[in-house]
Amino acid sequence: MMQALIFDCDGVLVDTERDGHRVAFNQAFAQLGIDCVWSIERYGELLATAGGKERMRRHFDETQWPPNYPDRQALIALIHGLKTDIFMALIRTGELPLRPGVRRIVDEAIAENVTLAVCSTSDEKAVQSVVDVMLGPQRSGKISVFAGDAVGAKKPAPDIYDLAAKTLGLSPAHCMVIEDSNNGLRAAKAAGMKCIVTISSYTSEEDFTLADRVVADLDAGVDIPACRAIVDASAQAVL
C-alpha cells in the first residue's frame, strides 16, 4: 500500500539548523553590516516560525529593522540570497554529515521502487544542494524536491505535502513522511499522510502526540518494512 517516502530536509536529512542555517544567517548579517547575531537560543525560538524569510521578518519586528535598508522586502531578499549561497558553500565542505539511517533507508526505498521526495520550507537551491551533495547524484536523481516558495503557506499548513502528492500522483494515505518538528508533523498529518518523527537538536521538547512513531534517529528500527506496516495498518483500519 505504501507509495512514497517523503523527507523534510533540515533536521531530518542533516541536522543543519544550529550549525548550518544559523551560522550562514550570521555570516550574511555580518557581510551586509547588519548588527544582528542569532545565538543558539534565539535561533531555537525563531524556529517556531517556518521559513528563513519569515524568521527574519519576525526577528526584526520583535527587535529593530536595520535602519540603512528602508525597503524591507528587498532587504529580506538580499539577506536570504546571500545566506543561501553561504549555506550551500558550507554544505559542499561536507562538514555537516547525514543523520543516521538516512542513506540506508533511501537505498531501501530505491531498491523497492518506492517514490522518494523532499518537502521543505527552506530555499529550493539550498535543499537541492543538500540532496545532491550529501546523497550523491545516483540517489538525488531519484528524489523529487519541493521547497521554498513553491507554495504560499508554509508548514504547519499542508500545502507543500499537498503539492508533492498532486505532482507525483500519490494517494496521501499511502505516503510516509519523516519529520523532526511539530510544525512539520502537523503539516504532514493535515495532508492526510503518516508521519514518523526523528528528534533533532532543537526539537526534543516539542509535542509529537500526533506522530505515528517517534525515534531518536532512523537507525532506531525505522526501515521500509516498518514504514509499510504503519501505512498498511492504517489502511486496514479504514477498511
PDB file of C-alpha atoms in Angstrom:
ATOM      1  CA  MET A   1       0.000   0.000   0.000  1.00  0.00           C
ATOM      2  CA  MET A   2       2.862   2.415   0.683  1.00  0.00           C
ATOM      3  CA  GLN A   3       3.607   4.559  -2.363  1.00  0.00           C
ATOM      4  CA  ALA A   4       6.137   7.131  -1.184  1.00  0.00           C
ATOM      5  CA  LEU A   5       8.693   8.048   1.448  1.00  0.00           C
ATOM      6  CA  ILE A   6       8.891  11.817   1.907  1.00  0.00           C
ATOM      7  CA  PHE A   7      11.534  13.624   3.961  1.00  0.00           C
ATOM      8  CA  ASP A   8      11.742  17.044   5.464  1.00  0.00           C
ATOM      9  CA  CYS A   9      15.252  18.408   4.909  1.00  0.00           C
ATOM     10  CA  ASP A  10      16.639  20.417   7.820  1.00  0.00           C
ATOM     11  CA  GLY A  11      16.892  18.336  10.965  1.00  0.00           C
ATOM     12  CA  VAL A  12      15.900  15.168   9.098  1.00  0.00           C
ATOM     13  CA  LEU A  13      18.439  14.592   6.320  1.00  0.00           C
ATOM     14  CA  VAL A  14      21.090  16.685   8.050  1.00  0.00           C
ATOM     15  CA  ASP A  15      20.941  18.429  11.437  1.00  0.00           C
ATOM     16  CA  THR A  16      21.538  21.750   9.717  1.00  0.00           C
ATOM     17  CA  GLU A  17      19.661  24.288  11.791  1.00  0.00           C
ATOM     18  CA  ARG A  18      22.104  25.167  14.592  1.00  0.00           C
ATOM     19  CA  ASP A  19      25.430  24.759  12.796  1.00  0.00           C
ATOM     20  CA  GLY A  20      24.287  25.350   9.222  1.00  0.00           C
ATOM     21  CA  HIS A  21      21.473  27.817   8.652  1.00  0.00           C
ATOM     22  CA  ARG A  22      22.113  29.812  11.839  1.00  0.00           C
ATOM     23  CA  VAL A  23      25.812  30.186  11.010  1.00  0.00           C
ATOM     24  CA  ALA A  24      25.002  31.184   7.415  1.00  0.00           C
ATOM     25  CA  PHE A  25      22.491  33.803   8.546  1.00  0.00           C
ATOM     26  CA  ASN A  26      25.013  35.318  10.951  1.00  0.00           C
ATOM     27  CA  GLN A  27      27.691  35.468   8.248  1.00  0.00           C
ATOM     28  CA  ALA A  28      25.223  37.143   5.866  1.00  0.00           C
ATOM     29  CA  PHE A  29      24.297  39.725   8.504  1.00  0.00           C
ATOM     30  CA  ALA A  30      27.978  40.463   9.102  1.00  0.00           C
ATOM     31  CA  GLN A  31      28.818  40.799   5.402  1.00  0.00           C
ATOM     32  CA  LEU A  32      25.981  43.304   4.947  1.00  0.00           C
ATOM     33  CA  GLY A  33      26.954  45.313   8.015  1.00  0.00           C
ATOM     34  CA  ILE A  34      23.756  44.437   9.859  1.00  0.00           C
ATOM     35  CA  ASP A  35      24.068  44.494  13.644  1.00  0.00           C
ATOM     36  CA  CYS A  36      22.460  41.131  14.303  1.00  0.00           C
ATOM     37  CA  VAL A  37      23.807  37.853  15.667  1.00  0.00           C
ATOM     38  CA  TRP A  38      21.464  34.944  16.299  1.00  0.00           C
ATOM     39  CA  SER A  39      22.548  32.953  19.321  1.00  0.00           C
ATOM     40  CA  ILE A  40      21.783  29.234  19.567  1.00  0.00           C
ATOM     41  CA  GLU A  41      18.960  30.068  21.964  1.00  0.00           C
ATOM     42  CA  ARG A  42      17.483  32.869  19.857  1.00  0.00           C
ATOM     43  CA  TYR A  43      17.514  30.738  16.707  1.00  0.00           C
ATOM     44  CA  GLY A  44      15.736  28.000  18.626  1.00  0.00           C
ATOM     45  CA  GLU A  45      12.973  30.477  19.437  1.00  0.00           C
ATOM     46  CA  LEU A  46      12.719  31.589  15.822  1.00  0.00           C
ATOM     47  CA  LEU A  47      12.348  28.018  14.567  1.00  0.00           C
ATOM     48  CA  ALA A  48       8.746  28.099  15.762  1.00  0.00           C
ATOM     49  CA  THR A  49       8.226  30.220  12.633  1.00  0.00           C
ATOM     50  CA  ALA A  50       8.631  28.193   9.439  1.00  0.00           C
ATOM     51  CA  GLY A  51      10.819  29.621   6.669  1.00  0.00           C
ATOM     52  CA  GLY A  52      14.015  31.672   6.785  1.00  0.00           C
ATOM     53  CA  LYS A  53      12.463  34.814   5.292  1.00  0.00           C
ATOM     54  CA  GLU A  54       9.621  34.603   7.768  1.00  0.00           C
ATOM     55  CA  ARG A  55      12.068  34.173  10.668  1.00  0.00           C
ATOM     56  CA  MET A  56      13.937  37.316   9.678  1.00  0.00           C
ATOM     57  CA  ARG A  57      10.719  39.329   9.476  1.00  0.00           C
ATOM     58  CA  ARG A  58       9.675  38.071  12.892  1.00  0.00           C
ATOM     59  CA  HIS A  59      13.068  38.844  14.432  1.00  0.00           C
ATOM     60  CA  PHE A  60      13.270  42.377  13.044  1.00  0.00           C
ATOM     61  CA  ASP A  61       9.641  43.041  14.000  1.00  0.00           C
ATOM     62  CA  GLU A  62      10.425  41.958  17.552  1.00  0.00           C
ATOM     63  CA  THR A  63      13.684  43.906  17.764  1.00  0.00           C
ATOM     64  CA  GLN A  64      14.512  46.597  15.182  1.00  0.00           C
ATOM     65  CA  TRP A  65      14.766  46.699  11.415  1.00  0.00           C
ATOM     66  CA  PRO A  66      18.212  47.691  10.063  1.00  0.00           C
ATOM     67  CA  PRO A  67      17.992  51.478   9.592  1.00  0.00           C
ATOM     68  CA  ASN A  68      20.172  51.607   6.468  1.00  0.00           C
ATOM     69  CA  TYR A  69      17.772  49.464   4.414  1.00  0.00           C
ATOM     70  CA  PRO A  70      14.420  51.261   4.012  1.00  0.00           C
ATOM     71  CA  ASP A  71      12.953  48.692   1.589  1.00  0.00           C
ATOM     72  CA  ARG A  72      12.204  45.813   3.941  1.00  0.00           C
ATOM     73  CA  GLN A  73      11.117  43.338   1.290  1.00  0.00           C
ATOM     74  CA  ALA A  74      14.276  43.984  -0.739  1.00  0.00           C
ATOM     75  CA  LEU A  75      16.377  43.606   2.405  1.00  0.00           C
ATOM     76  CA  ILE A  76      14.873  40.219   3.244  1.00  0.00           C
ATOM     77  CA  ALA A  77      15.508  39.017  -0.312  1.00  0.00           C
ATOM     78  CA  LEU A  78      19.088  40.343  -0.232  1.00  0.00           C
ATOM     79  CA  ILE A  79      19.952  38.665   3.068  1.00  0.00           C
ATOM     80  CA  HIS A  80      18.265  35.412   2.120  1.00  0.00           C
ATOM     81  CA  GLY A  81      20.034  35.171  -1.228  1.00  0.00           C
ATOM     82  CA  LEU A  82      23.436  35.753   0.364  1.00  0.00           C
ATOM     83  CA  LYS A  83      22.647  33.383   3.233  1.00  0.00           C
ATOM     84  CA  THR A  84      21.647  30.653   0.749  1.00  0.00           C
ATOM     85  CA  ASP A  85      24.970  30.967  -1.096  1.00  0.00           C
ATOM     86  CA  ILE A  86      26.880  30.778   2.195  1.00  0.00           C
ATOM     87  CA  PHE A  87      24.846  27.770   3.323  1.00  0.00           C
ATOM     88  CA  MET A  88      25.410  25.919   0.041  1.00  0.00           C
ATOM     89  CA  ALA A  89      29.163  26.529   0.320  1.00  0.00           C
ATOM     90  CA  LEU A  90      29.031  25.133   3.853  1.00  0.00           C
ATOM     91  CA  ILE A  91      27.199  22.018   2.681  1.00  0.00           C
ATOM     92  CA  ARG A  92      29.792  21.450  -0.061  1.00  0.00           C
ATOM     93  CA  THR A  93      32.514  21.207   2.590  1.00  0.00           C
ATOM     94  CA  GLY A  94      30.900  18.017   3.866  1.00  0.00           C
ATOM     95  CA  GLU A  95      31.307  19.157   7.469  1.00  0.00           C
ATOM     96  CA  LEU A  96      27.641  18.507   8.281  1.00  0.00           C
ATOM     97  CA  PRO A  97      27.017  14.744   7.954  1.00  0.00           C
ATOM     98  CA  LEU A  98      23.816  12.944   7.061  1.00  0.00           C
ATOM     99  CA  ARG A  99      21.816  11.861  10.065  1.00  0.00           C
ATOM    100  CA  PRO A 100      21.994   8.143  10.982  1.00  0.00           C
ATOM    101  CA  GLY A 101      19.990   5.824   8.773  1.00  0.00           C
ATOM    102  CA  VAL A 102      19.152   8.312   6.027  1.00  0.00           C
ATOM    103  CA  ARG A 103      21.372   6.862   3.297  1.00  0.00           C
ATOM    104  CA  ARG A 104      20.321   3.314   4.211  1.00  0.00           C
ATOM    105  CA  ILE A 105      16.572   3.913   4.053  1.00  0.00           C
ATOM    106  CA  VAL A 106      16.903   5.898   0.811  1.00  0.00           C
ATOM    107  CA  ASP A 107      18.696   2.916  -0.727  1.00  0.00           C
ATOM    108  CA  GLU A 108      15.992   0.584   0.585  1.00  0.00           C
ATOM    109  CA  ALA A 109      13.294   2.752  -0.977  1.00  0.00           C
ATOM    110  CA  ILE A 110      15.087   2.847  -4.329  1.00  0.00           C
ATOM    111  CA  ALA A 111      15.541  -0.937  -4.291  1.00  0.00           C
ATOM    112  CA  GLU A 112      11.813  -1.417  -3.649  1.00  0.00           C
ATOM    113  CA  ASN A 113      10.661   1.211  -6.182  1.00  0.00           C
ATOM    114  CA  VAL A 114       9.171   3.466  -3.514  1.00  0.00           C
ATOM    115  CA  THR A 115       8.781   7.065  -4.704  1.00  0.00           C
ATOM    116  CA  LEU A 116      11.134   9.466  -2.908  1.00  0.00           C
ATOM    117  CA  ALA A 117      10.671  13.185  -2.258  1.00  0.00           C
ATOM    118  CA  VAL A 118      11.855  16.000  -0.008  1.00  0.00           C
ATOM    119  CA  CYS A 119       9.387  18.658   1.176  1.00  0.00           C
ATOM    120  CA  SER A 120      10.921  21.647   2.939  1.00  0.00           C
ATOM    121  CA  THR A 121      10.244  25.283   3.802  1.00  0.00           C
ATOM    122  CA  SER A 122      13.890  26.141   3.045  1.00  0.00           C
ATOM    123  CA  ASP A 123      15.142  27.700  -0.183  1.00  0.00           C
ATOM    124  CA  GLU A 124      14.876  25.227  -3.062  1.00  0.00           C
ATOM    125  CA  LYS A 125      18.502  25.724  -4.134  1.00  0.00           C
ATOM    126  CA  ALA A 126      19.707  25.006  -0.613  1.00  0.00           C
ATOM    127  CA  VAL A 127      17.571  21.879  -0.298  1.00  0.00           C
ATOM    128  CA  GLN A 128      18.650  20.610  -3.706  1.00  0.00           C
ATOM    129  CA  SER A 129      22.270  21.197  -2.717  1.00  0.00           C
ATOM    130  CA  VAL A 130      21.825  19.096   0.427  1.00  0.00           C
ATOM    131  CA  VAL A 131      20.244  16.279  -1.592  1.00  0.00           C
ATOM    132  CA  ASP A 132      22.832  16.420  -4.395  1.00  0.00           C
ATOM    133  CA  VAL A 133      25.929  16.705  -2.220  1.00  0.00           C
ATOM    134  CA  MET A 134      25.000  14.581   0.770  1.00  0.00           C
ATOM    135  CA  LEU A 135      23.229  11.747  -1.072  1.00  0.00           C
ATOM    136  CA  GLY A 136      25.149  11.835  -4.348  1.00  0.00           C
ATOM    137  CA  PRO A 137      23.940  12.100  -7.945  1.00  0.00           C
ATOM    138  CA  GLN A 138      22.742   8.500  -8.295  1.00  0.00           C
ATOM    139  CA  ARG A 139      20.336   8.922  -5.384  1.00  0.00           C
ATOM    140  CA  SER A 140      19.425  12.578  -5.908  1.00  0.00           C
ATOM    141  CA  GLY A 141      18.283  11.846  -9.459  1.00  0.00           C
ATOM    142  CA  LYS A 142      15.540   9.676  -7.985  1.00  0.00           C
ATOM    143  CA  ILE A 143      14.363  12.250  -5.401  1.00  0.00           C
ATOM    144  CA  SER A 144      11.852  15.000  -6.200  1.00  0.00           C
ATOM    145  CA  VAL A 145      12.350  18.256  -4.292  1.00  0.00           C
ATOM    146  CA  PHE A 146       9.500  20.575  -3.274  1.00  0.00           C
ATOM    147  CA  ALA A 147      10.723  23.575  -1.324  1.00  0.00           C
ATOM    148  CA  GLY A 148      10.901  27.284  -0.630  1.00  0.00           C
ATOM    149  CA  ASP A 149       8.218  29.481  -2.131  1.00  0.00           C
ATOM    150  CA  ALA A 150       6.656  26.716  -4.245  1.00  0.00           C
ATOM    151  CA  VAL A 151       3.538  27.200  -2.101  1.00  0.00           C
ATOM    152  CA  GLY A 152       2.088  30.262  -0.440  1.00  0.00           C
ATOM    153  CA  ALA A 153       1.511  28.826   3.033  1.00  0.00           C
ATOM    154  CA  LYS A 154       4.363  27.066   4.800  1.00  0.00           C
ATOM    155  CA  LYS A 155       4.293  24.400   7.486  1.00  0.00           C
ATOM    156  CA  PRO A 156       2.237  23.700   9.590  1.00  0.00           C
ATOM    157  CA  ALA A 157      -0.022  24.271   6.572  1.00  0.00           C
ATOM    158  CA  PRO A 158      -0.150  21.082   4.463  1.00  0.00           C
ATOM    159  CA  ASP A 159       0.406  22.885   1.152  1.00  0.00           C
ATOM    160  CA  ILE A 160       3.912  21.575   0.386  1.00  0.00           C
ATOM    161  CA  TYR A 161       2.806  17.982   1.005  1.00  0.00           C
ATOM    162  CA  ASP A 162      -0.384  18.525  -0.984  1.00  0.00           C
ATOM    163  CA  LEU A 163       1.751  19.802  -3.869  1.00  0.00           C
ATOM    164  CA  ALA A 164       4.029  16.746  -3.735  1.00  0.00           C
ATOM    165  CA  ALA A 165       1.083  14.356  -3.715  1.00  0.00           C
ATOM    166  CA  LYS A 166      -0.627  16.109  -6.621  1.00  0.00           C
ATOM    167  CA  THR A 167       2.538  16.455  -8.697  1.00  0.00           C
ATOM    168  CA  LEU A 168       3.680  12.864  -8.175  1.00  0.00           C
ATOM    169  CA  GLY A 169       0.215  11.318  -8.426  1.00  0.00           C
ATOM    170  CA  LEU A 170       0.247   9.955  -4.885  1.00  0.00           C
ATOM    171  CA  SER A 171      -2.538   8.986  -2.521  1.00  0.00           C
ATOM    172  CA  PRO A 172      -1.741  10.867   0.719  1.00  0.00           C
ATOM    173  CA  ALA A 173      -2.915   7.969   2.906  1.00  0.00           C
ATOM    174  CA  HIS A 174      -0.261   5.795   1.259  1.00  0.00           C
ATOM    175  CA  CYS A 175       2.637   8.179   1.989  1.00  0.00           C
ATOM    176  CA  MET A 176       5.075   8.076   4.890  1.00  0.00           C
ATOM    177  CA  VAL A 177       6.677  11.359   5.953  1.00  0.00           C
ATOM    178  CA  ILE A 178       9.829  11.720   8.064  1.00  0.00           C
ATOM    179  CA  GLU A 179       9.800  14.963  10.057  1.00  0.00           C
ATOM    180  CA  ASP A 180      11.625  16.403  13.056  1.00  0.00           C
ATOM    181  CA  SER A 181       9.368  19.250  14.225  1.00  0.00           C
ATOM    182  CA  ASN A 182       5.839  19.847  15.432  1.00  0.00           C
ATOM    183  CA  ASN A 183       5.220  22.209  12.510  1.00  0.00           C
ATOM    184  CA  GLY A 184       6.270  19.537  10.039  1.00  0.00           C
ATOM    185  CA  LEU A 185       4.308  16.816  11.800  1.00  0.00           C
ATOM    186  CA  ARG A 186       1.146  18.916  11.742  1.00  0.00           C
ATOM    187  CA  ALA A 187       1.672  19.684   8.048  1.00  0.00           C
ATOM    188  CA  ALA A 188       2.060  16.001   7.162  1.00  0.00           C
ATOM    189  CA  LYS A 189      -0.986  14.994   9.190  1.00  0.00           C
ATOM    190  CA  ALA A 190      -3.090  17.811   7.735  1.00  0.00           C
ATOM    191  CA  ALA A 191      -2.196  16.458   4.293  1.00  0.00           C
ATOM    192  CA  GLY A 192      -3.528  13.040   5.325  1.00  0.00           C
ATOM    193  CA  MET A 193      -0.123  11.352   5.456  1.00  0.00           C
ATOM    194  CA  LYS A 194       1.529   9.099   8.038  1.00  0.00           C
ATOM    195  CA  CYS A 195       4.485  10.599   9.898  1.00  0.00           C
ATOM    196  CA  ILE A 196       7.489   9.321  11.831  1.00  0.00           C
ATOM    197  CA  VAL A 197       9.392  11.935  13.848  1.00  0.00           C
ATOM    198  CA  THR A 198      13.172  11.800  14.220  1.00  0.00           C
ATOM    199  CA  ILE A 199      14.011  14.213  17.021  1.00  0.00           C
ATOM    200  CA  SER A 200      16.702  16.780  16.144  1.00  0.00           C
ATOM    201  CA  SER A 201      18.891  19.100  18.205  1.00  0.00           C
ATOM    202  CA  TYR A 202      16.228  21.796  18.527  1.00  0.00           C
ATOM    203  CA  THR A 203      13.030  19.732  18.773  1.00  0.00           C
ATOM    204  CA  SER A 204      13.363  17.397  21.764  1.00  0.00           C
ATOM    205  CA  GLU A 205      10.816  19.361  23.836  1.00  0.00           C
ATOM    206  CA  GLU A 206       8.145  19.695  21.151  1.00  0.00           C
ATOM    207  CA  ASP A 207       4.759  17.986  21.171  1.00  0.00           C
ATOM    208  CA  PHE A 208       4.734  14.892  18.961  1.00  0.00           C
ATOM    209  CA  THR A 209       1.453  13.388  20.151  1.00  0.00           C
ATOM    210  CA  LEU A 210       0.163  13.186  16.578  1.00  0.00           C
ATOM    211  CA  ALA A 211       3.138  11.146  15.333  1.00  0.00           C
ATOM    212  CA  ASP A 212       2.767   7.532  14.273  1.00  0.00           C
ATOM    213  CA  ARG A 213       6.161   6.903  15.832  1.00  0.00           C
ATOM    214  CA  VAL A 214       8.894   8.987  17.499  1.00  0.00           C
ATOM    215  CA  VAL A 215      12.565   7.929  17.383  1.00  0.00           C
ATOM    216  CA  ALA A 216      15.977   9.408  18.110  1.00  0.00           C
ATOM    217  CA  ASP A 217      17.069   8.677  14.533  1.00  0.00           C
ATOM    218  CA  LEU A 218      16.242   6.335  11.663  1.00  0.00           C
ATOM    219  CA  ASP A 219      18.621   3.660  12.921  1.00  0.00           C
ATOM    220  CA  ALA A 220      16.231   3.125  15.838  1.00  0.00           C
ATOM    221  CA  GLY A 221      14.305   0.460  13.962  1.00  0.00           C
ATOM    222  CA  VAL A 222      12.966   2.540  11.068  1.00  0.00           C
ATOM    223  CA  ASP A 223      13.172   0.839   7.684  1.00  0.00           C
ATOM    224  CA  ILE A 224      10.909   0.346   4.666  1.00  0.00           C
ATOM    225  CA  PRO A 225       9.118  -2.705   6.150  1.00  0.00           C
ATOM    226  CA  ALA A 226       8.401  -0.723   9.342  1.00  0.00           C
ATOM    227  CA  CYS A 227       7.034   2.182   7.294  1.00  0.00           C
ATOM    228  CA  ARG A 228       4.905  -0.170   5.222  1.00  0.00           C
ATOM    229  CA  ALA A 229       3.489  -1.732   8.382  1.00  0.00           C
ATOM    230  CA  ILE A 230       2.317   1.653   9.684  1.00  0.00           C
ATOM    231  CA  VAL A 231       0.751   2.635   6.352  1.00  0.00           C
ATOM    232  CA  ASP A 232      -0.859  -0.780   5.806  1.00  0.00           C
ATOM    233  CA  ALA A 233      -2.261  -0.948   9.354  1.00  0.00           C
ATOM    234  CA  SER A 234      -3.884   2.435   8.885  1.00  0.00           C
ATOM    235  CA  ALA A 235      -5.358   1.409   5.545  1.00  0.00           C
ATOM    236  CA  GLN A 236      -6.783  -1.793   7.041  1.00  0.00           C
ATOM    237  CA  ALA A 237      -8.321   0.203   9.904  1.00  0.00           C
ATOM    238  CA  VAL A 238     -10.120   2.400   7.361  1.00  0.00           C
ATOM    239  CA  LEU A 239     -11.426  -0.657   5.528  1.00  0.00           C
TER     240      LEU A 239
END
